[in-house]
């Protein structure tokens, strides 16, 4: 019995060494380790630490991302709190994973692309500076409420990507969906698994188009993720459930 307990202890210690948790609360003023990439090589956006939160301004329809991590990250979850402050036009709030150079997979909640009002869209692109991307999913969904905190989460495991909003699973890659091209024309698209073989490793990020928003409490957890930071102890309502979200995908 004693040997069994010893073996189990070694196993769990080893597993703990494999998995890590990266936390960014923006309590420090610098954005060291973060880089911006911009859709279609547009002008840089505005990213500032304000009151221990990331204040982002993008008053154009061009998507801007703030990213971290490296090309070796593989299976993990990224989640964060976001509070939209103002919507400037047709736009979106975005979460991204498997970022390697300008290749990445991302999910948006907003009304881009196709100007489908109030939708969730997931796409993959091998070149974020290009105009082309592969549509993985689109469906109707209510927009994030202005001046309210919401939580977005994207989990990646092999070629499977799962997107959550406020703890509710919204889509898993490979799900069927219907694309509404015109007012009375709809096209049902059969979801295909195995189309993301080229997106197996890479960093993570967040972004926005045509929004001003606050971001906070970014948590990235998974194998090979470096341990960094800790959650803020600031007594805000939105932190009440954050500790419970620290779990492996």
Short mmCIF file of C-alpha atoms in Angstrom, two decimals:
data_model
loop_
_atom_site.label_atom_id
_atom_site.label_comp_id
_atom_site.label_asym_id
_atom_site.label_seq_id
_atom_site.Cartn_x
_atom_site.Cartn_y
_atom_site.Cartn_z
CA UNK A 1 0.00 0.00 0.00
CA UNK A 2 2.83 2.35 0.91
CA UNK A 3 4.51 1.75 -2.45
CA UNK A 4 1.24 2.48 -4.28
CA UNK A 5 0.88 5.79 -2.44
CA UNK A 6 4.49 6.65 -3.28
CA UNK A 7 3.95 5.88 -6.97
CA UNK A 8 0.77 7.99 -7.06
CA UNK A 9 2.57 10.88 -5.39
CA UNK A 10 5.35 10.73 -7.97
CA UNK A 11 2.76 10.60 -10.77
CA UNK A 12 0.88 13.69 -9.58
CA UNK A 13 4.08 15.61 -8.93
CA UNK A 14 5.23 14.78 -12.45
CA UNK A 15 1.89 15.86 -13.93
CA UNK A 16 2.07 19.10 -11.98
CA UNK A 17 5.47 19.75 -13.51
CA UNK A 18 4.03 19.32 -17.00
CA UNK A 19 1.13 21.76 -16.58
CA UNK A 20 1.45 25.44 -15.84
CA UNK A 21 -0.71 28.54 -15.38
CA UNK A 22 0.03 31.93 -16.91
CA UNK A 23 -1.91 34.80 -15.27
CA UNK A 24 -1.98 38.43 -16.41
CA UNK A 25 -3.95 40.96 -14.34
CA UNK A 26 -2.34 44.12 -15.74
CA UNK A 27 -1.54 45.33 -12.23
CA UNK A 28 1.88 46.32 -13.56
CA UNK A 29 2.10 49.23 -15.96
CA UNK A 30 4.18 47.55 -18.66
CA UNK A 31 3.04 45.13 -21.35
CA UNK A 32 6.26 43.14 -21.45
CA UNK A 33 5.86 39.86 -23.31
CA UNK A 34 2.86 41.08 -25.33
CA UNK A 35 2.88 41.90 -29.05
CA UNK A 36 0.28 43.36 -31.37
CA UNK A 37 -0.66 41.96 -34.75
CA UNK A 38 -3.10 43.79 -36.97
CA UNK A 39 -5.42 42.59 -39.72
CA UNK A 40 -4.32 43.72 -43.20
CA UNK A 41 -1.30 45.64 -41.86
CA UNK A 42 -3.45 48.50 -40.53
CA UNK A 43 -2.18 51.13 -38.10
CA UNK A 44 -1.46 50.00 -34.50
CA UNK A 45 -4.24 50.17 -31.93
CA UNK A 46 -4.28 51.66 -28.43
CA UNK A 47 -3.47 49.37 -25.48
CA UNK A 48 -2.90 50.91 -22.05
CA UNK A 49 -2.85 49.74 -18.44
CA UNK A 50 -5.51 51.71 -16.59
CA UNK A 51 -6.47 51.04 -12.96
CA UNK A 52 -5.08 47.51 -13.12
CA UNK A 53 -6.95 46.66 -16.33
CA UNK A 54 -6.09 46.68 -20.02
CA UNK A 55 -7.88 49.59 -21.72
CA UNK A 56 -8.12 48.99 -25.47
CA UNK A 57 -9.42 51.36 -28.14
CA UNK A 58 -10.07 50.38 -31.74
CA UNK A 59 -12.52 52.67 -33.52
CA UNK A 60 -12.11 50.95 -36.89
CA UNK A 61 -13.51 47.75 -38.37
CA UNK A 62 -10.00 46.29 -38.70
CA UNK A 63 -9.28 43.57 -36.14
CA UNK A 64 -6.33 44.19 -33.81
CA UNK A 65 -4.92 41.47 -31.53
CA UNK A 66 -2.64 41.60 -28.49
CA UNK A 67 -0.79 38.29 -28.21
CA UNK A 68 1.59 36.41 -25.93
CA UNK A 69 3.29 33.01 -25.72
CA UNK A 70 5.40 31.20 -28.26
CA UNK A 71 5.18 28.68 -31.07
CA UNK A 72 5.75 25.70 -28.73
CA UNK A 73 2.49 26.04 -26.76
CA UNK A 74 0.19 23.18 -27.71
CA UNK A 75 -2.83 22.10 -25.61
CA UNK A 76 -4.26 24.75 -23.29
CA UNK A 77 -7.15 27.04 -22.45
CA UNK A 78 -7.13 30.82 -22.60
CA UNK A 79 -9.82 32.82 -20.86
CA UNK A 80 -10.30 36.41 -19.82
CA UNK A 81 -12.80 38.94 -18.52
CA UNK A 82 -13.91 41.68 -20.90
CA UNK A 83 -16.14 44.72 -20.44
CA UNK A 84 -17.16 46.55 -23.64
CA UNK A 85 -17.39 50.28 -22.97
CA UNK A 86 -18.43 51.59 -26.37
CA UNK A 87 -19.27 50.13 -29.78
CA UNK A 88 -18.15 52.36 -32.65
CA UNK A 89 -19.75 50.40 -35.51
CA UNK A 90 -19.84 46.90 -36.97
CA UNK A 91 -17.21 45.09 -34.93
CA UNK A 92 -16.32 42.27 -32.56
CA UNK A 93 -14.54 41.11 -29.40
CA UNK A 94 -12.05 38.32 -30.17
CA UNK A 95 -10.18 35.46 -28.49
CA UNK A 96 -7.36 33.68 -30.33
CA UNK A 97 -5.15 30.59 -29.95
CA UNK A 98 -2.37 28.68 -31.72
CA UNK A 99 -0.79 31.94 -32.88
CA UNK A 100 2.43 31.20 -34.75
CA UNK A 101 3.75 34.15 -36.72
CA UNK A 102 0.70 35.41 -38.60
CA UNK A 103 -1.13 32.04 -38.53
CA UNK A 104 -3.88 31.59 -35.92
CA UNK A 105 -7.38 30.41 -35.06
CA UNK A 106 -9.83 32.89 -33.54
CA UNK A 107 -13.43 33.21 -32.39
CA UNK A 108 -15.35 36.49 -32.39
CA UNK A 109 -18.59 37.70 -30.89
CA UNK A 110 -20.02 40.67 -32.74
CA UNK A 111 -21.28 41.45 -36.21
CA UNK A 112 -18.27 40.70 -38.36
CA UNK A 113 -17.72 39.24 -40.92
CA UNK A 114 -20.55 39.30 -43.48
CA UNK A 115 -22.29 42.01 -41.40
CA UNK A 116 -24.45 39.33 -39.78
CA UNK A 117 -25.78 41.20 -36.79
CA UNK A 118 -25.15 39.62 -33.41
CA UNK A 119 -23.22 36.44 -34.14
CA UNK A 120 -20.39 34.16 -33.07
CA UNK A 121 -17.81 33.45 -35.76
CA UNK A 122 -14.77 31.14 -35.63
CA UNK A 123 -12.10 31.31 -38.32
CA UNK A 124 -8.59 30.13 -39.14
CA UNK A 125 -6.01 31.98 -41.17
CA UNK A 126 -2.50 31.11 -42.24
CA UNK A 127 -1.72 34.81 -42.72
CA UNK A 128 -3.44 37.35 -40.50
CA UNK A 129 -2.21 40.16 -42.78
CA UNK A 130 -4.09 38.65 -45.71
CA UNK A 131 -7.77 39.14 -46.53
CA UNK A 132 -8.54 35.43 -46.63
CA UNK A 133 -9.58 33.15 -43.76
CA UNK A 134 -11.24 29.77 -43.42
CA UNK A 135 -14.74 29.94 -41.91
CA UNK A 136 -15.09 27.26 -39.21
CA UNK A 137 -18.42 28.28 -37.70
CA UNK A 138 -21.00 31.07 -37.57
CA UNK A 139 -24.26 31.31 -35.63
CA UNK A 140 -26.54 33.93 -34.15
CA UNK A 141 -25.72 35.08 -30.64
CA UNK A 142 -26.50 38.14 -28.55
CA UNK A 143 -23.75 40.74 -28.28
CA UNK A 144 -21.81 41.30 -25.08
CA UNK A 145 -23.52 43.90 -22.92
CA UNK A 146 -21.98 47.34 -22.75
CA UNK A 147 -20.59 48.17 -19.28
CA UNK A 148 -20.98 44.54 -18.11
CA UNK A 149 -18.17 42.05 -17.48
CA UNK A 150 -18.26 38.81 -19.47
CA UNK A 151 -15.86 35.85 -19.66
CA UNK A 152 -14.61 34.38 -22.94
CA UNK A 153 -12.76 31.07 -23.04
CA UNK A 154 -11.13 29.07 -25.84
CA UNK A 155 -9.84 25.55 -25.28
CA UNK A 156 -7.50 23.79 -27.71
CA UNK A 157 -6.68 20.08 -27.61
CA UNK A 158 -5.11 18.60 -30.74
CA UNK A 159 -7.30 19.68 -33.65
CA UNK A 160 -10.32 20.39 -31.42
CA UNK A 161 -11.21 23.98 -30.51
CA UNK A 162 -14.04 24.73 -28.07
CA UNK A 163 -15.37 28.24 -27.39
CA UNK A 164 -17.31 29.29 -24.27
CA UNK A 165 -19.06 32.53 -23.31
CA UNK A 166 -19.80 33.07 -19.61
CA UNK A 167 -19.30 29.37 -18.88
CA UNK A 168 -21.62 28.17 -21.66
CA UNK A 169 -20.19 26.05 -24.46
CA UNK A 170 -21.02 27.81 -27.71
CA UNK A 171 -19.24 25.81 -30.40
CA UNK A 172 -16.77 23.00 -30.99
CA UNK A 173 -14.90 22.82 -34.28
CA UNK A 174 -16.56 20.29 -36.54
CA UNK A 175 -20.10 21.33 -35.55
CA UNK A 176 -22.52 21.85 -38.45
CA UNK A 177 -23.76 25.38 -39.05
CA UNK A 178 -25.99 27.39 -41.39
CA UNK A 179 -24.64 30.37 -43.29
CA UNK A 180 -27.19 33.03 -44.19
CA UNK A 181 -25.89 34.63 -47.37
CA UNK A 182 -28.90 36.78 -48.22
CA UNK A 183 -32.24 37.66 -46.65
CA UNK A 184 -33.98 34.50 -47.81
CA UNK A 185 -31.03 32.29 -48.74
CA UNK A 186 -29.40 29.93 -46.28
CA UNK A 187 -26.68 27.37 -46.87
CA UNK A 188 -26.14 24.51 -44.44
CA UNK A 189 -22.46 23.68 -44.02
CA UNK A 190 -21.34 20.30 -42.78
CA UNK A 191 -18.72 20.69 -40.11
CA UNK A 192 -15.52 18.83 -40.80
CA UNK A 193 -13.08 17.54 -38.23
CA UNK A 194 -9.40 17.36 -39.07
CA UNK A 195 -9.17 20.61 -41.01
CA UNK A 196 -6.92 22.27 -38.42
CA UNK A 197 -3.86 20.05 -38.76
CA UNK A 198 -1.80 23.12 -39.61
CA UNK A 199 -2.70 24.86 -36.34
CA UNK A 200 -1.36 22.56 -33.62
CA UNK A 201 0.95 24.90 -31.70
CA UNK A 202 1.29 28.60 -30.94
CA UNK A 203 0.54 31.41 -28.51
CA UNK A 204 -2.72 33.05 -27.45
CA UNK A 205 -4.32 36.47 -27.53
CA UNK A 206 -7.29 38.80 -27.36
CA UNK A 207 -8.55 41.54 -29.60
CA UNK A 208 -11.29 43.83 -30.82
CA UNK A 209 -12.61 45.70 -33.83
CA UNK A 210 -14.75 48.87 -33.59
CA UNK A 211 -14.92 48.67 -29.79
CA UNK A 212 -13.50 50.37 -26.75
CA UNK A 213 -13.20 47.77 -23.99
CA UNK A 214 -11.47 46.74 -20.77
CA UNK A 215 -9.75 43.35 -20.41
CA UNK A 216 -8.58 41.68 -17.21
CA UNK A 217 -7.69 38.38 -15.50
CA UNK A 218 -6.19 36.53 -18.44
CA UNK A 219 -5.59 32.89 -17.47
CA UNK A 220 -3.78 30.44 -19.76
CA UNK A 221 -3.50 26.90 -18.42
CA UNK A 222 -2.04 23.77 -19.98
CA UNK A 223 0.92 21.52 -20.69
CA UNK A 224 4.10 23.48 -21.27
CA UNK A 225 2.58 26.80 -20.19
CA UNK A 226 5.01 28.71 -17.93
CA UNK A 227 3.84 29.63 -14.43
CA UNK A 228 3.50 33.39 -14.22
CA UNK A 229 1.64 35.83 -12.01
CA UNK A 230 -1.34 35.50 -9.69
CA UNK A 231 -4.86 36.84 -9.60
CA UNK A 232 -5.42 40.27 -8.11
CA UNK A 233 -6.83 40.48 -4.60
CA UNK A 234 -8.74 43.65 -5.50
CA UNK A 235 -12.29 43.18 -4.13
CA UNK A 236 -14.22 43.39 -7.39
CA UNK A 237 -17.43 41.49 -8.04
CA UNK A 238 -16.10 39.99 -11.28
CA UNK A 239 -13.33 38.19 -9.37
CA UNK A 240 -15.74 36.21 -7.20
CA UNK A 241 -15.83 33.22 -9.54
CA UNK A 242 -12.44 33.58 -11.22
CA UNK A 243 -10.59 31.21 -8.88
CA UNK A 244 -13.06 28.48 -9.75
CA UNK A 245 -12.10 28.76 -13.42
CA UNK A 246 -8.49 27.70 -12.83
CA UNK A 247 -8.79 24.20 -14.25
CA UNK A 248 -7.32 22.17 -17.07
CA UNK A 249 -9.20 21.85 -20.39
#
